[in-house]
mmCIF file of C-alpha atoms in Angstrom:
data_model
loop_
_atom_site.group_PDB
_atom_site.id
_atom_site.type_symbol
_atom_site.label_atom_id
_atom_site.label_comp_id
_atom_site.label_asym_id
_atom_site.label_seq_id
_atom_site.Cartn_x
_atom_site.Cartn_y
_atom_site.Cartn_z
ATOM 1 C CA UNK A 530 -159.747 -17.713 -50.038
ATOM 2 C CA UNK A 531 -160.821 -20.003 -47.294
ATOM 3 C CA UNK A 532 -162.465 -23.399 -47.706
ATOM 4 C CA UNK A 533 -165.659 -24.426 -46.332
ATOM 5 C CA UNK A 534 -163.932 -26.917 -44.043
ATOM 6 C CA UNK A 535 -161.786 -24.039 -42.578
ATOM 7 C CA UNK A 536 -164.808 -21.664 -42.109
ATOM 8 C CA UNK A 537 -166.748 -24.605 -40.081
ATOM 9 C CA UNK A 538 -163.871 -25.581 -38.092
ATOM 10 C CA UNK A 539 -161.484 -22.718 -37.629
ATOM 11 C CA UNK A 540 -160.305 -24.586 -34.028
ATOM 12 C CA UNK A 541 -159.573 -27.905 -35.481
ATOM 13 C CA UNK A 542 -157.506 -25.925 -38.303
ATOM 14 C CA UNK A 543 -155.751 -23.979 -35.603
ATOM 15 C CA UNK A 544 -155.037 -26.947 -33.738
ATOM 16 C CA UNK A 545 -153.441 -28.773 -36.399
ATOM 17 C CA UNK A 546 -151.010 -26.132 -37.412
ATOM 18 C CA UNK A 547 -149.951 -25.848 -33.733
ATOM 19 C CA UNK A 548 -149.363 -29.639 -33.730
ATOM 20 C CA UNK A 549 -147.239 -29.334 -37.018
ATOM 21 C CA UNK A 550 -144.882 -26.541 -35.491
ATOM 22 C CA UNK A 551 -144.429 -28.595 -32.314
ATOM 23 C CA UNK A 552 -143.637 -31.610 -34.371
ATOM 24 C CA UNK A 553 -141.058 -29.666 -35.939
ATOM 25 C CA UNK A 554 -139.724 -27.927 -33.042
ATOM 26 C CA UNK A 555 -139.436 -31.186 -31.183
ATOM 27 C CA UNK A 556 -137.716 -32.759 -34.162
ATOM 28 C CA UNK A 557 -135.133 -30.190 -33.999
ATOM 29 C CA UNK A 558 -134.313 -30.543 -30.359
ATOM 30 C CA UNK A 559 -134.209 -34.290 -30.316
ATOM 31 C CA UNK A 560 -131.624 -34.018 -33.246
ATOM 32 C CA UNK A 561 -129.839 -31.374 -30.981
ATOM 33 C CA UNK A 562 -129.758 -33.324 -27.958
ATOM 34 C CA UNK A 563 -128.671 -36.793 -29.841
ATOM 35 C CA UNK A 564 -125.662 -34.635 -31.085
ATOM 36 C CA UNK A 565 -125.141 -33.950 -27.426
ATOM 37 C CA UNK A 566 -125.217 -37.627 -26.428
ATOM 38 C CA UNK A 567 -122.813 -38.831 -29.276
ATOM 39 C CA UNK A 568 -120.476 -35.935 -28.204
ATOM 40 C CA UNK A 569 -120.648 -36.889 -24.458
ATOM 41 C CA UNK A 570 -120.180 -40.528 -24.983
ATOM 42 C CA UNK A 571 -116.507 -39.631 -25.900
ATOM 43 C CA UNK A 572 -115.247 -40.015 -22.837
ATOM 44 C CA UNK A 573 -113.706 -42.604 -20.219
ATOM 45 C CA UNK A 574 -114.676 -43.477 -16.670
ATOM 46 C CA UNK A 575 -111.293 -45.192 -15.007
ATOM 47 C CA UNK A 576 -110.886 -45.991 -11.342
ATOM 48 C CA UNK A 577 -107.582 -45.535 -9.839
ATOM 49 C CA UNK A 578 -106.060 -46.046 -6.574
ATOM 50 C CA UNK A 579 -103.326 -45.400 -3.874
ATOM 51 C CA UNK A 580 -102.233 -47.646 -1.197
ATOM 52 C CA UNK A 581 -99.633 -46.695 1.930
ATOM 53 C CA UNK A 582 -98.650 -48.720 4.861
ATOM 54 C CA UNK A 583 -99.255 -45.818 7.795
ATOM 55 C CA UNK A 584 -98.301 -46.496 11.720
ATOM 56 C CA UNK A 585 -100.486 -45.436 14.373
ATOM 57 C CA UNK A 586 -99.105 -42.180 16.235
ATOM 58 C CA UNK A 587 -101.794 -41.991 18.925
ATOM 59 C CA UNK A 588 -102.923 -44.341 21.633
ATOM 60 C CA UNK A 589 -106.598 -44.471 23.861
ATOM 61 C CA UNK A 590 -106.428 -46.764 26.382
ATOM 62 C CA UNK A 591 -109.464 -47.335 28.822
ATOM 63 C CA UNK A 592 -109.714 -49.080 32.090
ATOM 64 C CA UNK A 593 -111.803 -49.739 35.201
ATOM 65 C CA UNK A 594 -112.016 -50.680 38.740
ATOM 66 C CA UNK A 595 -115.507 -51.718 40.475
ATOM 67 C CA UNK A 596 -116.630 -52.400 44.036
ATOM 68 C CA UNK A 597 -119.574 -54.326 45.006
ATOM 69 C CA UNK A 598 -120.556 -54.092 48.947
ATOM 70 C CA UNK A 599 -123.613 -54.275 51.016
ATOM 71 C CA UNK A 600 -123.970 -50.577 51.614
ATOM 72 C CA UNK A 601 -123.110 -47.596 49.509
ATOM 73 C CA UNK A 602 -120.416 -46.186 52.286
ATOM 74 C CA UNK A 603 -118.474 -49.273 52.278
ATOM 75 C CA UNK A 604 -118.482 -49.649 48.336
ATOM 76 C CA UNK A 605 -117.311 -46.182 48.158
ATOM 77 C CA UNK A 606 -114.262 -46.562 50.371
ATOM 78 C CA UNK A 607 -113.389 -49.872 48.616
ATOM 79 C CA UNK A 608 -113.560 -48.147 45.079
ATOM 80 C CA UNK A 609 -111.356 -45.275 46.476
ATOM 81 C CA UNK A 610 -109.011 -47.669 47.772
ATOM 82 C CA UNK A 611 -108.667 -49.238 44.427
ATOM 83 C CA UNK A 612 -108.499 -45.925 42.782
ATOM 84 C CA UNK A 613 -105.762 -44.602 44.459
ATOM 85 C CA UNK A 614 -104.134 -47.635 43.734
ATOM 86 C CA UNK A 615 -104.405 -47.380 39.819
ATOM 87 C CA UNK A 616 -103.391 -43.566 39.874
ATOM 88 C CA UNK A 617 -100.358 -44.683 41.797
ATOM 89 C CA UNK A 618 -99.303 -47.435 39.533
ATOM 90 C CA UNK A 619 -99.930 -45.113 36.570
ATOM 91 C CA UNK A 620 -97.468 -42.877 38.297
ATOM 92 C CA UNK A 621 -94.924 -45.566 38.768
ATOM 93 C CA UNK A 622 -94.944 -46.058 35.390
ATOM 94 C CA UNK A 623 -94.304 -42.607 34.173
ATOM 95 C CA UNK A 624 -97.849 -41.577 33.011
ATOM 96 C CA UNK A 625 -98.422 -38.129 33.113
ATOM 97 C CA UNK A 626 -101.243 -37.115 35.177
ATOM 98 C CA UNK A 627 -102.854 -34.414 32.521
ATOM 99 C CA UNK A 628 -102.796 -37.832 30.141
ATOM 100 C CA UNK A 629 -105.034 -39.482 32.338
ATOM 101 C CA UNK A 630 -108.936 -38.605 32.475
ATOM 102 C CA UNK A 631 -111.351 -39.952 35.544
ATOM 103 C CA UNK A 632 -115.201 -40.280 34.835
ATOM 104 C CA UNK A 633 -117.988 -39.703 37.260
ATOM 105 C CA UNK A 634 -118.160 -42.599 39.636
ATOM 106 C CA UNK A 635 -121.294 -44.691 38.296
ATOM 107 C CA UNK A 636 -123.499 -46.128 40.778
ATOM 108 C CA UNK A 637 -125.834 -49.064 40.910
ATOM 109 C CA UNK A 638 -128.131 -50.589 43.340
ATOM 110 C CA UNK A 639 -129.012 -54.264 43.083
ATOM 111 C CA UNK A 640 -132.374 -55.133 44.184
ATOM 112 C CA UNK A 641 -133.400 -58.258 46.226
ATOM 113 C CA UNK A 642 -135.345 -60.547 44.440
ATOM 114 C CA UNK A 643 -138.006 -63.081 45.986
ATOM 115 C CA UNK A 644 -138.332 -66.736 44.651
ATOM 116 C CA UNK A 645 -141.243 -65.798 42.515
ATOM 117 C CA UNK A 646 -139.136 -63.326 40.690
ATOM 118 C CA UNK A 647 -140.301 -60.347 42.010
ATOM 119 C CA UNK A 648 -138.381 -57.377 43.559
ATOM 120 C CA UNK A 649 -138.912 -56.859 47.290
ATOM 121 C CA UNK A 650 -138.150 -53.382 47.758
ATOM 122 C CA UNK A 651 -134.980 -54.266 49.441
ATOM 123 C CA UNK A 652 -131.320 -53.608 48.431
ATOM 124 C CA UNK A 653 -128.897 -56.180 48.190
ATOM 125 C CA UNK A 654 -125.772 -54.375 47.495
ATOM 126 C CA UNK A 655 -124.319 -51.775 45.848
ATOM 127 C CA UNK A 656 -121.863 -51.470 42.553
ATOM 128 C CA UNK A 657 -119.690 -48.653 42.300
ATOM 129 C CA UNK A 658 -117.426 -48.091 39.155
ATOM 130 C CA UNK A 659 -114.543 -45.558 38.519
ATOM 131 C CA UNK A 660 -113.083 -45.331 34.796
ATOM 132 C CA UNK A 661 -109.961 -44.341 33.360
ATOM 133 C CA UNK A 662 -109.132 -43.034 30.344
ATOM 134 C CA UNK A 663 -105.259 -42.532 29.025
ATOM 135 C CA UNK A 664 -104.571 -40.741 25.816
ATOM 136 C CA UNK A 665 -101.050 -40.183 24.511
ATOM 137 C CA UNK A 666 -98.703 -40.394 21.540
ATOM 138 C CA UNK A 667 -96.545 -42.849 23.407
ATOM 139 C CA UNK A 668 -97.993 -45.852 21.477
ATOM 140 C CA UNK A 669 -95.180 -48.539 22.262
ATOM 141 C CA UNK A 670 -94.977 -47.282 26.073
ATOM 142 C CA UNK A 671 -98.744 -47.671 26.742
ATOM 143 C CA UNK A 672 -99.263 -50.841 24.580
ATOM 144 C CA UNK A 673 -96.904 -52.662 26.826
ATOM 145 C CA UNK A 674 -98.375 -50.981 30.128
ATOM 146 C CA UNK A 675 -101.852 -52.174 29.083
ATOM 147 C CA UNK A 676 -100.891 -55.585 28.643
ATOM 148 C CA UNK A 677 -98.715 -55.852 31.969
ATOM 149 C CA UNK A 678 -101.430 -53.646 34.111
ATOM 150 C CA UNK A 679 -103.321 -56.823 34.736
ATOM 151 C CA UNK A 680 -100.657 -57.901 37.188
ATOM 152 C CA UNK A 681 -102.993 -55.201 39.846
ATOM 153 C CA UNK A 682 -105.377 -57.918 39.748
ATOM 154 C CA UNK A 683 -103.056 -60.269 41.968
ATOM 155 C CA UNK A 684 -103.203 -57.098 44.630
ATOM 156 C CA UNK A 685 -107.148 -57.555 44.709
ATOM 157 C CA UNK A 686 -107.937 -54.708 42.461
ATOM 158 C CA UNK A 687 -111.051 -55.350 40.304
ATOM 159 C CA UNK A 688 -109.563 -54.396 37.411
ATOM 160 C CA UNK A 689 -110.865 -54.404 33.478
ATOM 161 C CA UNK A 690 -108.289 -53.269 30.997
ATOM 162 C CA UNK A 691 -109.837 -52.670 27.565
ATOM 163 C CA UNK A 692 -108.248 -53.364 24.471
ATOM 164 C CA UNK A 693 -106.192 -49.983 23.395
ATOM 165 C CA UNK A 694 -107.514 -48.030 20.324
ATOM 166 C CA UNK A 695 -104.978 -46.777 17.691
ATOM 167 C CA UNK A 696 -105.135 -43.798 15.765
ATOM 168 C CA UNK A 697 -103.325 -41.461 12.844
ATOM 169 C CA UNK A 698 -103.542 -38.158 13.335
ATOM 170 C CA UNK A 699 -102.222 -37.035 10.067
ATOM 171 C CA UNK A 700 -104.927 -38.255 8.008
ATOM 172 C CA UNK A 701 -106.486 -35.021 6.691
ATOM 173 C CA UNK A 702 -102.585 -34.461 5.294
ATOM 174 C CA UNK A 703 -102.280 -37.950 3.722
ATOM 175 C CA UNK A 704 -105.697 -37.839 2.329
ATOM 176 C CA UNK A 705 -104.869 -34.875 0.061
ATOM 177 C CA UNK A 706 -101.320 -37.029 -1.250
ATOM 178 C CA UNK A 707 -103.553 -40.082 -1.457
ATOM 179 C CA UNK A 708 -106.096 -38.626 -3.989
ATOM 180 C CA UNK A 709 -103.634 -37.125 -6.222
ATOM 181 C CA UNK A 710 -101.533 -40.431 -6.232
ATOM 182 C CA UNK A 711 -105.088 -42.187 -7.478
ATOM 183 C CA UNK A 712 -105.732 -39.753 -9.897
ATOM 184 C CA UNK A 713 -102.183 -40.165 -11.253
ATOM 185 C CA UNK A 714 -102.916 -43.842 -11.454
ATOM 186 C CA UNK A 715 -106.072 -43.455 -12.908
ATOM 187 C CA UNK A 716 -104.717 -41.155 -15.681
ATOM 188 C CA UNK A 717 -101.926 -43.990 -16.299
ATOM 189 C CA UNK A 718 -104.604 -46.698 -16.789
ATOM 190 C CA UNK A 719 -106.453 -44.546 -18.964
ATOM 191 C CA UNK A 720 -103.853 -44.072 -21.297
ATOM 192 C CA UNK A 721 -103.091 -47.496 -21.556
ATOM 193 C CA UNK A 722 -106.443 -48.299 -22.484
ATOM 194 C CA UNK A 723 -106.887 -45.555 -24.946
ATOM 195 C CA UNK A 724 -103.497 -46.422 -26.604
ATOM 196 C CA UNK A 725 -104.566 -49.912 -27.513
ATOM 197 C CA UNK A 726 -107.648 -48.560 -29.174
ATOM 198 C CA UNK A 727 -105.494 -45.804 -31.175
ATOM 199 C CA UNK A 728 -106.978 -43.177 -29.400
ATOM 200 C CA UNK A 729 -105.466 -40.131 -26.955
ATOM 201 C CA UNK A 730 -106.557 -39.139 -23.195
ATOM 202 C CA UNK A 731 -108.034 -35.719 -23.142
ATOM 203 C CA UNK A 732 -108.924 -33.409 -20.155
ATOM 204 C CA UNK A 733 -110.488 -34.637 -17.109
ATOM 205 C CA UNK A 734 -114.047 -33.897 -17.507
ATOM 206 C CA UNK A 735 -114.946 -34.834 -13.682
ATOM 207 C CA UNK A 736 -113.557 -36.854 -10.530
ATOM 208 C CA UNK A 737 -115.146 -38.480 -7.768
ATOM 209 C CA UNK A 738 -113.650 -39.616 -4.823
ATOM 210 C CA UNK A 739 -114.431 -42.666 -2.860
ATOM 211 C CA UNK A 740 -114.274 -43.696 0.705
ATOM 212 C CA UNK A 741 -111.119 -44.383 2.361
ATOM 213 C CA UNK A 742 -110.539 -47.796 3.446
ATOM 214 C CA UNK A 743 -107.918 -47.591 6.704
ATOM 215 C CA UNK A 744 -107.342 -51.525 7.754
ATOM 216 C CA UNK A 745 -104.643 -53.732 9.513
ATOM 217 C CA UNK A 746 -101.701 -54.497 7.626
ATOM 218 C CA UNK A 747 -102.172 -56.458 4.535
ATOM 219 C CA UNK A 748 -105.944 -57.095 5.222
ATOM 220 C CA UNK A 749 -108.484 -57.521 2.128
ATOM 221 C CA UNK A 750 -111.345 -56.288 4.447
ATOM 222 C CA UNK A 751 -113.525 -53.389 2.678
ATOM 223 C CA UNK A 752 -116.886 -51.745 3.259
ATOM 224 C CA UNK A 753 -118.993 -49.478 1.204
ATOM 225 C CA UNK A 754 -119.143 -46.980 3.661
ATOM 226 C CA UNK A 755 -115.185 -47.030 4.388
ATOM 227 C CA UNK A 756 -113.301 -48.797 7.307
ATOM 228 C CA UNK A 757 -110.933 -47.101 10.046
ATOM 229 C CA UNK A 758 -109.480 -49.912 11.896
ATOM 230 C CA UNK A 759 -108.486 -48.984 15.631
ATOM 231 C CA UNK A 760 -107.391 -52.594 16.988
ATOM 232 C CA UNK A 761 -103.956 -52.758 15.060
ATOM 233 C CA UNK A 762 -100.942 -50.152 15.331
ATOM 234 C CA UNK A 763 -99.674 -51.274 11.834
ATOM 235 C CA UNK A 764 -102.362 -50.074 8.987
ATOM 236 C CA UNK A 765 -102.760 -49.567 5.520
ATOM 237 C CA UNK A 766 -104.633 -46.916 4.070
ATOM 238 C CA UNK A 767 -106.041 -47.131 0.596
ATOM 239 C CA UNK A 768 -107.673 -44.236 -1.392
ATOM 240 C CA UNK A 769 -110.249 -44.677 -4.729
ATOM 241 C CA UNK A 770 -110.609 -42.119 -7.317
ATOM 242 C CA UNK A 771 -113.110 -42.549 -10.420
ATOM 243 C CA UNK A 772 -112.183 -39.933 -13.068
ATOM 244 C CA UNK A 773 -114.153 -39.211 -16.100
ATOM 245 C CA UNK A 774 -111.560 -38.252 -18.823
ATOM 246 C CA UNK A 775 -112.199 -36.692 -22.609
ATOM 247 C CA UNK A 776 -111.120 -39.164 -25.520
ATOM 248 C CA UNK A 777 -109.778 -37.547 -28.583
#
């Protein structure tokens, strides 16, 4: 038999029933989630690292010559003379033609400027630049050559020799080996920590590889985005891995 309240307020009664069921369901879900969280907390996150010395096996050396003359024709003829001398110099030092790349000639006109700072519409001179790029695996040979090439300045060559860039071409293969070493280091650290607490290290739950740091030898410089030093021949490469282990 229904009570007068139930008869008068059926919607209210139905709402109370639904609310009670929802509270029971949410209690069950919350208990299940709590059990899962407690189970998930039985893990250990450890960072492992690996470091190796490497030696650059590839060099990129850039140099350029330029000429500034009253006319474009004069600037081109002078630039041509300098370019041919640099090419001859490279041949004399056993640099093969296929190792050298020439860019397109860069041309820039220098405008005449009046005392009040405005351009007059006249051209004072033309400046032309020819850039060279040398790429090779002969790191030591071309490093020495880059240091000696300034001798061309004594011959009247307007030479600009940039500092070489040094690269390591086996990084893709080395990265795999380094990650394996860093993971092994992480496991050794986890076992040491677990043993001191009377636990055992279980299976790997997850692993995240950090950025690689390629720095000059014995450098302490690092970056959140990773580093790739190209200024030195002798380098260090460091790999970092964050590994989550189960604890038994």
